[in-house]
Short mmCIF file of C-alpha atoms and ligand atoms in Angstrom, two decimals:
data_model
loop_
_atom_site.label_atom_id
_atom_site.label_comp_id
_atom_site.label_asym_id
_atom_site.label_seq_id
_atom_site.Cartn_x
_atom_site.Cartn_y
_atom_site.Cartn_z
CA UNK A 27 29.94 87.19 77.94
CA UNK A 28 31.60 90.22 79.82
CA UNK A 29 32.52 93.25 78.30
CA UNK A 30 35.71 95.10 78.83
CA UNK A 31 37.07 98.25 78.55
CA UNK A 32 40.70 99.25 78.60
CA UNK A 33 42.28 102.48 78.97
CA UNK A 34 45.62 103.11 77.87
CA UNK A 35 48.33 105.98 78.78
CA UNK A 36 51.71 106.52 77.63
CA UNK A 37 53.76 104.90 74.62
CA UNK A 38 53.38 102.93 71.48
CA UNK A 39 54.45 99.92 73.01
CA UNK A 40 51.23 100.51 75.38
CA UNK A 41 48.93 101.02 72.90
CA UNK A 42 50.18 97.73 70.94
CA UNK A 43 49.71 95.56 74.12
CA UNK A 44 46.39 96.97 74.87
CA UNK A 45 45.21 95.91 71.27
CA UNK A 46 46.95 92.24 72.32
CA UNK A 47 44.89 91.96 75.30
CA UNK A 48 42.15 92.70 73.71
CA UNK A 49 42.28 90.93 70.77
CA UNK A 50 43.51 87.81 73.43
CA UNK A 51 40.03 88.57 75.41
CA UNK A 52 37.53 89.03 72.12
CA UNK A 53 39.19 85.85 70.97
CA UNK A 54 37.62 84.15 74.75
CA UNK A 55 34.18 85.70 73.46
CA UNK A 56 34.50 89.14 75.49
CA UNK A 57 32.92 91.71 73.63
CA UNK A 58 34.76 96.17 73.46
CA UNK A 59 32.61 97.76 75.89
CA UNK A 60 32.00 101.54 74.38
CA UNK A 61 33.01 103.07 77.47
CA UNK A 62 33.86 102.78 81.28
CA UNK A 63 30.29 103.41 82.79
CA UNK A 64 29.35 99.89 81.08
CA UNK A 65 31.96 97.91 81.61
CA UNK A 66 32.21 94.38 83.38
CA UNK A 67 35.80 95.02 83.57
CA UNK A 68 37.72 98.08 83.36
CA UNK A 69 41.74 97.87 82.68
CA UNK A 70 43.87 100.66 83.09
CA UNK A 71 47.65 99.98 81.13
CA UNK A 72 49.84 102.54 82.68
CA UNK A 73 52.20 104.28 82.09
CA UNK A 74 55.56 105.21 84.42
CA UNK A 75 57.92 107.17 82.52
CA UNK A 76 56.98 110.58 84.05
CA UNK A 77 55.36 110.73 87.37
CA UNK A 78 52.50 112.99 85.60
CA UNK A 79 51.35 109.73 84.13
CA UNK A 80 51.34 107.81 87.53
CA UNK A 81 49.29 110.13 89.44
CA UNK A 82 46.93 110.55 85.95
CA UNK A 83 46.36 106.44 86.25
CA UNK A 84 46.16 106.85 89.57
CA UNK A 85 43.30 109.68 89.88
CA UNK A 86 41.76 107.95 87.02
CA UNK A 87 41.27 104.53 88.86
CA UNK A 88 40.03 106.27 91.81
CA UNK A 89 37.16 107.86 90.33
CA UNK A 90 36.28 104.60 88.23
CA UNK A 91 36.34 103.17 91.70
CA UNK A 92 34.31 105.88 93.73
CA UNK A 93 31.67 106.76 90.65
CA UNK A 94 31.72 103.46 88.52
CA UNK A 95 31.58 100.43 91.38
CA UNK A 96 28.56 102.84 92.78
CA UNK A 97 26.19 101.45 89.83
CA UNK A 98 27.76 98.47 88.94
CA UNK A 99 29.23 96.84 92.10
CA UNK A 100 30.22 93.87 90.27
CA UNK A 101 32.84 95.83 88.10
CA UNK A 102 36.73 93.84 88.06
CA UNK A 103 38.56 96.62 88.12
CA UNK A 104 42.44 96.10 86.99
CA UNK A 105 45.82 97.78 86.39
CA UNK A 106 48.59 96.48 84.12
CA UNK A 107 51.47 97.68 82.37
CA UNK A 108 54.96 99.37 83.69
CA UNK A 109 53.22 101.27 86.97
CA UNK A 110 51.85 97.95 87.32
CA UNK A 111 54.97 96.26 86.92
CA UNK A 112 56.88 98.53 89.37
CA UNK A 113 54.38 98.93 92.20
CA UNK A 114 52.76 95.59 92.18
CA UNK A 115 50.93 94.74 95.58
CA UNK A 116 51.63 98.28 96.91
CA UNK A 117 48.79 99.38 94.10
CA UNK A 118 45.53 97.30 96.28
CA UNK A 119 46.83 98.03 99.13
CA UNK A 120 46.70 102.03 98.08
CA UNK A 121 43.58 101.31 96.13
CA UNK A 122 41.64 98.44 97.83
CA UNK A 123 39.18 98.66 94.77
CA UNK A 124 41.43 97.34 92.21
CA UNK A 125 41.38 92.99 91.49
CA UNK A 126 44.06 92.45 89.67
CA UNK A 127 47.31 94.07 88.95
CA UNK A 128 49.29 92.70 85.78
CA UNK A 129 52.79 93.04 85.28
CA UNK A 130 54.93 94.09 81.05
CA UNK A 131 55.63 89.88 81.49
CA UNK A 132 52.35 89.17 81.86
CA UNK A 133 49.64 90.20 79.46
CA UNK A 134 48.85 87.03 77.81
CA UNK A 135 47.49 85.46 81.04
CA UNK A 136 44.92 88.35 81.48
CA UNK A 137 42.01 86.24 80.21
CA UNK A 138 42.58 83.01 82.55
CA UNK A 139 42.97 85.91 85.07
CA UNK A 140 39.56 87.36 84.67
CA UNK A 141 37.84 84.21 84.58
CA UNK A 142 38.94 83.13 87.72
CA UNK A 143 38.76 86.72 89.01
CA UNK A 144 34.88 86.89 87.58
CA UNK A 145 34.12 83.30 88.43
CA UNK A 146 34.61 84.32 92.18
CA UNK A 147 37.53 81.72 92.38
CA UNK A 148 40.34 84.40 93.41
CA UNK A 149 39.34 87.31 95.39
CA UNK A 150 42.54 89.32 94.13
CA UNK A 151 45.42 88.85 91.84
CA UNK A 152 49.04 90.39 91.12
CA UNK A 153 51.48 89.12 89.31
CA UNK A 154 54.86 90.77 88.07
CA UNK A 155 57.11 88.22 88.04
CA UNK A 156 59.34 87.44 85.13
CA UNK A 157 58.49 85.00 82.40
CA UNK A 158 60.87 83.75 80.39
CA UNK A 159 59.80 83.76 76.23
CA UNK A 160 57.09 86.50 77.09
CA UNK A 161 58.45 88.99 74.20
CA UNK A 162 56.60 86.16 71.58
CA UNK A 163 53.27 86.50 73.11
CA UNK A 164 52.10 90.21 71.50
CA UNK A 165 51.09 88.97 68.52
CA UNK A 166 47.33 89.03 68.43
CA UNK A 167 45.65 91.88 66.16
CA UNK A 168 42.28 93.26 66.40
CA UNK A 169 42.13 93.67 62.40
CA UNK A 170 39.95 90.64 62.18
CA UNK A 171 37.20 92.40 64.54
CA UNK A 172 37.31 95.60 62.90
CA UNK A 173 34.36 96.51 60.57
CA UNK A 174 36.84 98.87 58.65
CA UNK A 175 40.23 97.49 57.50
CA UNK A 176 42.93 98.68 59.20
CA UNK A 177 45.86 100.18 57.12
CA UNK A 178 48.52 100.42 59.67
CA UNK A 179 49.28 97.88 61.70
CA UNK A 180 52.19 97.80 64.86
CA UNK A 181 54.69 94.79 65.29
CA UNK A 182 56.28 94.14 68.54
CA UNK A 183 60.07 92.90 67.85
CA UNK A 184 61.47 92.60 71.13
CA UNK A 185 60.60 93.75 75.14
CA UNK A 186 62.83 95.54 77.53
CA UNK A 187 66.04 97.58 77.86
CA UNK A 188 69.62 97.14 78.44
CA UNK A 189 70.34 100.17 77.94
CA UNK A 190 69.63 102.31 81.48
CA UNK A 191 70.42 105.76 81.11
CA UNK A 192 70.33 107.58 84.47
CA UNK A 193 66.60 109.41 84.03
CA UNK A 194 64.68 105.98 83.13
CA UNK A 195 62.84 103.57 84.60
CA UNK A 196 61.39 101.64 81.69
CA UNK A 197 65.12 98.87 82.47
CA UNK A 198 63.13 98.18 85.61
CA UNK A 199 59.47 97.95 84.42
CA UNK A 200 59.92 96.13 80.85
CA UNK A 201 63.03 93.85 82.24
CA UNK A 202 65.80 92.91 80.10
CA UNK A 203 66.12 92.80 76.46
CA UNK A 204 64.55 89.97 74.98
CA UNK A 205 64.02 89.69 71.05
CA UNK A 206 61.61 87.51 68.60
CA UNK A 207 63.08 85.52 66.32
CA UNK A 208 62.88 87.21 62.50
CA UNK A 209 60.68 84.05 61.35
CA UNK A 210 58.24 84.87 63.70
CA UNK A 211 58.23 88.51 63.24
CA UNK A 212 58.37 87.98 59.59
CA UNK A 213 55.03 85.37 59.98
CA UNK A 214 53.50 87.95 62.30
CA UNK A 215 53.97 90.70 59.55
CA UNK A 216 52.76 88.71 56.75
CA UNK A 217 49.76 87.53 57.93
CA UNK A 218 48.86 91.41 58.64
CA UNK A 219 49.49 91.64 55.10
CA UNK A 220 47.91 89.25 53.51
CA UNK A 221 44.72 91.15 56.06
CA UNK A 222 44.92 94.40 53.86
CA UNK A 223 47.90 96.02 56.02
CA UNK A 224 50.26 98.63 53.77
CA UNK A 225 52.62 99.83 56.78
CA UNK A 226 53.77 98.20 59.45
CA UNK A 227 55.79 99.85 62.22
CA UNK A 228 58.24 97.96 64.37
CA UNK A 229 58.50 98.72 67.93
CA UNK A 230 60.61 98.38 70.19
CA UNK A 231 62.14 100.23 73.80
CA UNK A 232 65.41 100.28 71.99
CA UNK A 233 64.88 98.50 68.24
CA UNK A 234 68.53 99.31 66.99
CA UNK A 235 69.67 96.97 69.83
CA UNK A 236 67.37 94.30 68.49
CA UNK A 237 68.79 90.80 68.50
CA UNK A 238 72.12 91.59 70.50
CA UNK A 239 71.54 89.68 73.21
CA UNK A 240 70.42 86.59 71.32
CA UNK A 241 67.04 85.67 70.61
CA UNK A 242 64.02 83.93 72.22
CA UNK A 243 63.95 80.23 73.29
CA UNK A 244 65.02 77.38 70.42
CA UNK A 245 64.27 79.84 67.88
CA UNK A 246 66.29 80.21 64.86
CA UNK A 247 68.00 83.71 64.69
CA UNK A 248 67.19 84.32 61.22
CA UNK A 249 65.02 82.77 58.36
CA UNK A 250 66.07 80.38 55.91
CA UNK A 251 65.43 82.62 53.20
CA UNK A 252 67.12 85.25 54.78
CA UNK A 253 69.77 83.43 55.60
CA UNK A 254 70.77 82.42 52.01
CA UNK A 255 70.49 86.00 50.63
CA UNK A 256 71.85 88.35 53.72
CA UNK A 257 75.77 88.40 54.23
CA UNK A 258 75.33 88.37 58.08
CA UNK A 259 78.79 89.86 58.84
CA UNK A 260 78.14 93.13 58.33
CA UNK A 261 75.22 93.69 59.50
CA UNK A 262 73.09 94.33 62.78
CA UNK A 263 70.20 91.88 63.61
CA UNK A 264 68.31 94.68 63.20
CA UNK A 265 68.92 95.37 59.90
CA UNK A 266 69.19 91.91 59.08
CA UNK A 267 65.27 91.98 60.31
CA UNK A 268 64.26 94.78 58.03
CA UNK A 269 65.64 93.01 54.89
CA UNK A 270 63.21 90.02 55.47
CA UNK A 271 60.50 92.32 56.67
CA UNK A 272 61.17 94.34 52.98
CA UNK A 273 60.92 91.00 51.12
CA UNK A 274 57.06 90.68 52.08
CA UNK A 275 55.06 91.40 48.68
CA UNK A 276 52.16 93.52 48.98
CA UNK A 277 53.60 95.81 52.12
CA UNK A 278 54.24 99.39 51.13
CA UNK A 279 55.66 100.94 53.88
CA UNK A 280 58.18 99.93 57.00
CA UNK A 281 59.01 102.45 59.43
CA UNK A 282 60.32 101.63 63.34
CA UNK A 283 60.62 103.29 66.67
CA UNK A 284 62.44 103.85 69.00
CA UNK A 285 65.96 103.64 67.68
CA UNK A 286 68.77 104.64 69.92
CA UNK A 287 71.20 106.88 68.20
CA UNK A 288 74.21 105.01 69.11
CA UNK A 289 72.27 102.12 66.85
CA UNK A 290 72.77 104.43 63.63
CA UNK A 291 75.89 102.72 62.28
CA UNK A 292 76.35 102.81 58.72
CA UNK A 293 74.41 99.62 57.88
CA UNK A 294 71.00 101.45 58.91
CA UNK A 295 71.88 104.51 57.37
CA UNK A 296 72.97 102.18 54.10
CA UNK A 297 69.21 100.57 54.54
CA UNK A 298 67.27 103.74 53.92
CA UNK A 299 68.73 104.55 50.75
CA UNK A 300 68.77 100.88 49.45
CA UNK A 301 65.22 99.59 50.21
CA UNK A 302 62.22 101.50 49.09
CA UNK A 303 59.84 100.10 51.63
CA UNK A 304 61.29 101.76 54.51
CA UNK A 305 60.43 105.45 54.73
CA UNK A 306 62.46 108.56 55.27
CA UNK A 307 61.64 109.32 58.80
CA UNK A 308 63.99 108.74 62.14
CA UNK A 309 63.09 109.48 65.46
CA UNK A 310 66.10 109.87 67.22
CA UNK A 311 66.02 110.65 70.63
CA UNK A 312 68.38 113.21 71.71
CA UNK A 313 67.79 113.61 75.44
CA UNK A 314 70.28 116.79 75.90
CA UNK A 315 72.80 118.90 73.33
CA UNK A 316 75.38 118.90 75.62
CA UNK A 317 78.48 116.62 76.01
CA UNK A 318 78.59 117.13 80.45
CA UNK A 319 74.56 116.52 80.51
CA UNK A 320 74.34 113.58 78.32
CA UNK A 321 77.59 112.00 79.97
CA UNK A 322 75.51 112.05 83.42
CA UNK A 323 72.31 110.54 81.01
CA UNK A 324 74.23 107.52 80.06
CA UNK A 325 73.65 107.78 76.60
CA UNK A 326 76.51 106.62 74.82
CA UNK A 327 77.13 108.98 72.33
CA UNK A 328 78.07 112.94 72.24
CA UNK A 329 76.76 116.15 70.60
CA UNK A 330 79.04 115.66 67.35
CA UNK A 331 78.68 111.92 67.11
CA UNK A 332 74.91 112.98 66.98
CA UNK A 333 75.24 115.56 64.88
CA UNK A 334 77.47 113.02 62.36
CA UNK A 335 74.18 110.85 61.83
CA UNK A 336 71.89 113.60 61.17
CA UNK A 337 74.56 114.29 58.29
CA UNK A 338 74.99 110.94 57.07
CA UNK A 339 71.10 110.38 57.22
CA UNK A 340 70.50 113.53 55.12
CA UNK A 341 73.35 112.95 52.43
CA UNK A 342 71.68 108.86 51.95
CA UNK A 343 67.53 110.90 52.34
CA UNK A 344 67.27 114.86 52.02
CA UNK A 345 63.79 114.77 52.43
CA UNK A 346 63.96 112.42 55.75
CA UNK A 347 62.02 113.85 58.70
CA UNK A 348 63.94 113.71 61.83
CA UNK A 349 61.93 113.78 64.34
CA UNK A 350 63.75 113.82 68.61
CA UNK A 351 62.93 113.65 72.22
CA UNK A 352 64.38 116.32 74.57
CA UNK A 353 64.45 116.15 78.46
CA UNK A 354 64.72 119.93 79.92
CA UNK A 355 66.47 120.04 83.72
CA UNK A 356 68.21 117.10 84.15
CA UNK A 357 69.93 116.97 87.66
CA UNK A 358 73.22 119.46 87.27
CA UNK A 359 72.31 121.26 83.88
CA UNK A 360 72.85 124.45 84.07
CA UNK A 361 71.72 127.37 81.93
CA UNK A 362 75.13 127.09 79.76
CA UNK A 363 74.15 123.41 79.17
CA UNK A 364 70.53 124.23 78.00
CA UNK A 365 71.25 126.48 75.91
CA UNK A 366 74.06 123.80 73.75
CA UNK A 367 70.50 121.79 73.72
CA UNK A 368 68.76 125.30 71.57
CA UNK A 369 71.70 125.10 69.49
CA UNK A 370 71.57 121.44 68.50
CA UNK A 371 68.12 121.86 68.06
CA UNK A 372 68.67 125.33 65.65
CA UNK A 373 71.55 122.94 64.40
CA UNK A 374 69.55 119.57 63.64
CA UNK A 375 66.76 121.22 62.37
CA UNK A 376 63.90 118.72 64.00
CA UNK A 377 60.85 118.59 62.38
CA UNK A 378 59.19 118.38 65.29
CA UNK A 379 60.31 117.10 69.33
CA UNK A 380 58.57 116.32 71.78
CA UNK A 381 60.21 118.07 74.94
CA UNK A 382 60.10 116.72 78.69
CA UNK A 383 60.23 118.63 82.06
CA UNK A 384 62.86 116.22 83.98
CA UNK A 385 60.99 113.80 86.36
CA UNK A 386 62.81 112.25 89.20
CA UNK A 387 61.75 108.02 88.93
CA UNK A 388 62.49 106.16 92.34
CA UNK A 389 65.36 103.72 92.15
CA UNK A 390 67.33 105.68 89.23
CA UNK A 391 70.42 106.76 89.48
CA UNK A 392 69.23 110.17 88.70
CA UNK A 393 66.72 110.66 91.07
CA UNK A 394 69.96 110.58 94.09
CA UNK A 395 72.39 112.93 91.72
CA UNK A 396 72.93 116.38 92.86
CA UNK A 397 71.83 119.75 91.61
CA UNK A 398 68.28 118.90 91.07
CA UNK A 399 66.67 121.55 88.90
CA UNK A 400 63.69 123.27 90.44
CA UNK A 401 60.35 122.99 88.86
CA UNK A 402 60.21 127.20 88.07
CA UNK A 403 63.38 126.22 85.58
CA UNK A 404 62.67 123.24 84.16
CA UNK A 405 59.08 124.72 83.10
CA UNK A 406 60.68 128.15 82.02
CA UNK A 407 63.57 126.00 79.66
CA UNK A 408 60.79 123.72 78.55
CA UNK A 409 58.93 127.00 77.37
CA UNK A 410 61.76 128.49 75.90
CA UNK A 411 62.79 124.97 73.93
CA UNK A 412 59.45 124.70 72.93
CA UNK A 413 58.92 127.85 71.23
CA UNK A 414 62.58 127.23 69.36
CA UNK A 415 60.82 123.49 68.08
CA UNK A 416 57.49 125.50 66.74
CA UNK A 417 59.57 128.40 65.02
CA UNK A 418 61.42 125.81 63.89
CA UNK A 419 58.71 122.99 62.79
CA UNK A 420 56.32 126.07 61.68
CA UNK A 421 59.21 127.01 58.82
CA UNK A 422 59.97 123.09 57.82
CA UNK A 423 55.72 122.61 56.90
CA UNK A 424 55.33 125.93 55.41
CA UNK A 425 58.20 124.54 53.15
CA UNK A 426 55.68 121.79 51.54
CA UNK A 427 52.86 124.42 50.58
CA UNK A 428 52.96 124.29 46.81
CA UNK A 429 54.49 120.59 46.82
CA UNK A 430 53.30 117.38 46.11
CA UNK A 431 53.64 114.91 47.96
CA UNK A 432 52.78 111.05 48.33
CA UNK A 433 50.51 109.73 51.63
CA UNK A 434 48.62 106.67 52.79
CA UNK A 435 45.47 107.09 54.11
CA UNK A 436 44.87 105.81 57.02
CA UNK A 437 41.02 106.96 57.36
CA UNK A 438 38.93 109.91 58.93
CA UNK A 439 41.09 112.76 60.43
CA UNK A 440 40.82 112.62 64.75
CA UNK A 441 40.28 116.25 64.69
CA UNK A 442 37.28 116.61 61.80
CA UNK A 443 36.13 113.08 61.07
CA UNK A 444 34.63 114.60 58.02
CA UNK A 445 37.60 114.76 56.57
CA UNK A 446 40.10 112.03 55.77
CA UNK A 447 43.97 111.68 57.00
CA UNK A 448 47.07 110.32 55.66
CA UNK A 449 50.84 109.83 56.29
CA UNK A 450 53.52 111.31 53.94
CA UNK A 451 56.96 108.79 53.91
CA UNK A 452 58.55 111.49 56.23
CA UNK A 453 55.68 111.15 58.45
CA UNK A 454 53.56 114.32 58.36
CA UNK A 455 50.18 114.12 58.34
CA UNK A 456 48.19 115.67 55.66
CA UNK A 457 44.14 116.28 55.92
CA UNK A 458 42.26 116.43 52.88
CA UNK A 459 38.78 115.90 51.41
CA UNK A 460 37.99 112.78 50.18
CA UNK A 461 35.84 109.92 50.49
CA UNK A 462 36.04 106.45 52.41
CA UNK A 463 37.42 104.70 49.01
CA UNK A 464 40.64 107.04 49.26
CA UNK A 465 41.23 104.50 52.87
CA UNK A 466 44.30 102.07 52.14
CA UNK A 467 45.24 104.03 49.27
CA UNK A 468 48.49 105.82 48.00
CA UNK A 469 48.01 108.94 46.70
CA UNK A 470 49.73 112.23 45.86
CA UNK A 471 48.46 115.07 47.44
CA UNK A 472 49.13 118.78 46.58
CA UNK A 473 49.30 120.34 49.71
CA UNK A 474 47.91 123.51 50.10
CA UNK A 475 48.26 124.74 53.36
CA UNK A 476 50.31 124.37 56.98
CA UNK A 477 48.72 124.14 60.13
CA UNK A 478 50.63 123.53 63.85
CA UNK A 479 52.43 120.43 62.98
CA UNK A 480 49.62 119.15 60.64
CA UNK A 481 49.86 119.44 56.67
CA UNK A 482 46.37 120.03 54.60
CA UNK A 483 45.68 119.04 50.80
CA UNK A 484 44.06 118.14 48.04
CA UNK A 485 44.24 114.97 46.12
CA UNK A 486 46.36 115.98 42.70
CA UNK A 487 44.47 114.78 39.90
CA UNK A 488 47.20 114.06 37.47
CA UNK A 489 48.06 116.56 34.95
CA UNK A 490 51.93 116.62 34.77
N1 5AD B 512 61.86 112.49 83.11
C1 5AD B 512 61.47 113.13 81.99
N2 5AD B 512 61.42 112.55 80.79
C2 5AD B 512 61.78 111.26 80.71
N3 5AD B 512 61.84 110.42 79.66
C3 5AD B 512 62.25 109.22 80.11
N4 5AD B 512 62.46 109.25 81.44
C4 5AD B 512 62.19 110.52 81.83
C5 5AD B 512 62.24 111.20 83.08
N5 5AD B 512 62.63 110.58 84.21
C6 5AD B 512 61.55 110.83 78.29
C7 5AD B 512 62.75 110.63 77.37
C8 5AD B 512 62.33 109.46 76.52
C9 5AD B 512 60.83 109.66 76.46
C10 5AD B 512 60.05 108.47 76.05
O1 5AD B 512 60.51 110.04 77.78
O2 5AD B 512 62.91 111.79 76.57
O3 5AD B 512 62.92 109.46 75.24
#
């Protein structure tokens, strides 16, 4: 059988469908090729958010295509995913290499595509159309193929966006919002469970808007259980989805992402403190501090609003780790605007943020406004933000030297594979010593030292 290998840039949500198609393709008898160079098919799942990680998918398939065909002629050679999605045909005719280009609707027919692709039936195939009920079909794991058990474990709730601020293009390359149904997510998450799974995280483009616009096909909106013990009127379908996730025995942790903060109405913030499962850490993207700047974003909500559910999020958690995205040099900002983004930031308090130079994205609304920012500013404000997020994020980990604290280890650290690495509930992650038998575990750590944005420790034998 052929082997494949697949290369993934960009988000969460990328990674998660990467792991679908594979699982889908190891299911068909493929086998995980260890790397490119021996590969019978090579599948890059891109990435569009930034141009950066265009032209980095882009470079990428055209030295797989100028080194890798050289030896192995008969390589199948594939892009999928949102650049995928959004430059369809355009992609062979730029790189005449490339056999098949697969759009966000269309990852579960990957396999049928590479047998006919490998059988010599089709020469070349794209296909980004729109398929109605798609947002059900990411639900194959890997876990069953992995030697070691896996102790985290990503759920895909719903695809798309509704939501288009100005800067994005992810409304045109994931489509509209479509949910799952919370039976389905529920099954999905239990049977991950019942694998050895302690934390699932639920994903989503925008998961606070999970549900609004109805749910997939003849599905039932909620569970039968769920729909005897949650009043429905008060609640989001989101939250509505964490209660039935919560109920599963045996899963210790439930985190999410990517809310939108305009999701944050008081029945979220009322979830953290009332279920136990679902850990004190929000990533809330920001975008800008200031009122003008993230009026011209679309974003729905203002500096104070923002600043009122980082209060209300702290009084139901102190300990929650808030965690944001920042875009520096949107079209029009100018250096009175930026700096109302260092003061929401000196304000918030983020534990950490992860800080982007504004990229203009064809067909956004954005891309035509006036007063683009040049390059020399929006690299000089993204230096001058980012050294405000380290001060900041440097002083918020030295805080836990001297503290215990409770992770789950999720197994070797990337960085020394000697050692092992864990998750505390606010999600920092903690190296320590220890031994493959600490894996799936909770323990309490005693944390010892603070590195850049990393937490180290040592398991705290119990003497109270
Ligand atoms: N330019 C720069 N950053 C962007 N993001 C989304 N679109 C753009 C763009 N055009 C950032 C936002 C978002 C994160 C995933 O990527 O901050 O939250």
């Amino acid at each position: 059988m052929p082997s494949v290998f697949i290369k993934t840039y960009g988000c969460q949500m990328n990674e998660r469908d990467s792991e679908a198609v594979a699982a889908q393709l190891v299911a068909k008898g493929y086998t995980l090729a260890p790397s490119e160079a021996v590969a019978d098919v090579i599948l890059l799942n891109t990435c569009s958010v930034r141009d950066f990680a265009e032209q980095k998918a882009i470079g990428k398939m055209q030295n797989i295509a100028a080194d890798v065909r050289k030896h192995h002629p008969e390589v199948v050679l594939g892009f999928m995913g949102c650049m995928a999605q959004s430059r369809g045909q355009e992609l062979i005719d730029r790189l005449p290499d490339v056999d098949l280009v697969l759009g966000t609707q269309k990852f579960h027919h990957a396999a049928n595509y590479l047998d006919e692709i490998l059988a010599g039936r089709r020469d070349k195939i794209v296909d980004v159309a729109a398929e109605q009920g798609s947002e059900a079909t990411i639900r194959e794991h890997l876990l069953n193929g992995n030697a070691q058990k896996s102790v985290t474990a990503f759920v895909s709730i719903m695809q798309g966006c509704n939501q288009y601020c100005t800067f994005c293009i992810v409304p045109y390359t994931r489509g509209e919002e479509r949910s799952r149904s919370i039976p389905d997510i529920v099954a999905e998450c239990r049977q991950l469970v019942s694998q050895g799974v302690k934390e699932i995280t639920l994903l989503g483009q925008i998961v606070t808007s999970y549900g609004k616009r109805g749910f997939g096909r003849a599905e039932l909106p909620l569970g039968q259980d769920a729909q005897q013990r949650v009043p429905t009127t008060k609640k989001t379908s989101f939250v509505q989805l964490l209660d039935a996730v919560h109920e599963i025995d045996g899963l210790e942790r439930i985190r999410f992402t990517a809310p939108h903060p305009k999701g944050y109405g008081d029945d979220l913030i009322q979830a953290y403190a009332r279920l136990p499962q679902l850990v004190e850490s929000a990533h809330l993207p920001v975008q800008s501090g200031s009122d003008r700047v993230l009026k011209l974003m679309h974003r729905g909500y203002t500096r104070e609003r923002f600043l009122g559910i980082v209060r209300k999020l702290r009084r139901a958690k102190p300990d929650i780790g808030i965690t944001t995205d920042i875009i520096v040099g949107f079209p029009g900002e100018t250096e009175d605007d930026f700096e109302q983004t260092l003061s929401l930031a000196r304000e918030v308090q983020f534990d950490n943020a992860y800080i982007f130079k504004y990229s203009q994205r064809r067909d956004t609304p954005a891309a035509e406004m006036p007063g683009q920012v040049p390059l020399k500013i929006r690299e000089e404000r993204n230096h001058r933000l980012l050294e405000t997020i380290n001060e900041i994020g440097k002083r918020k980990y030295d805080a836990f030297v001297g503290q215990r604290t409770q992770i789950l280890v999720e197994g070797p650290s990337k960085k020394n594979p000697a050692r092992l690495a864990g998750r505390t509930r606010c999600n920092k992650i903690v190296v320590f010593d220890g031994s493959e038998r600490h894996r799936g575990q909770l323990l309490d750590v005693k944390i010892t030292r603070a590195g850049s944005f990393t937490l180290y420790g040592d398991p705290a034998i119990v003497n109270l």
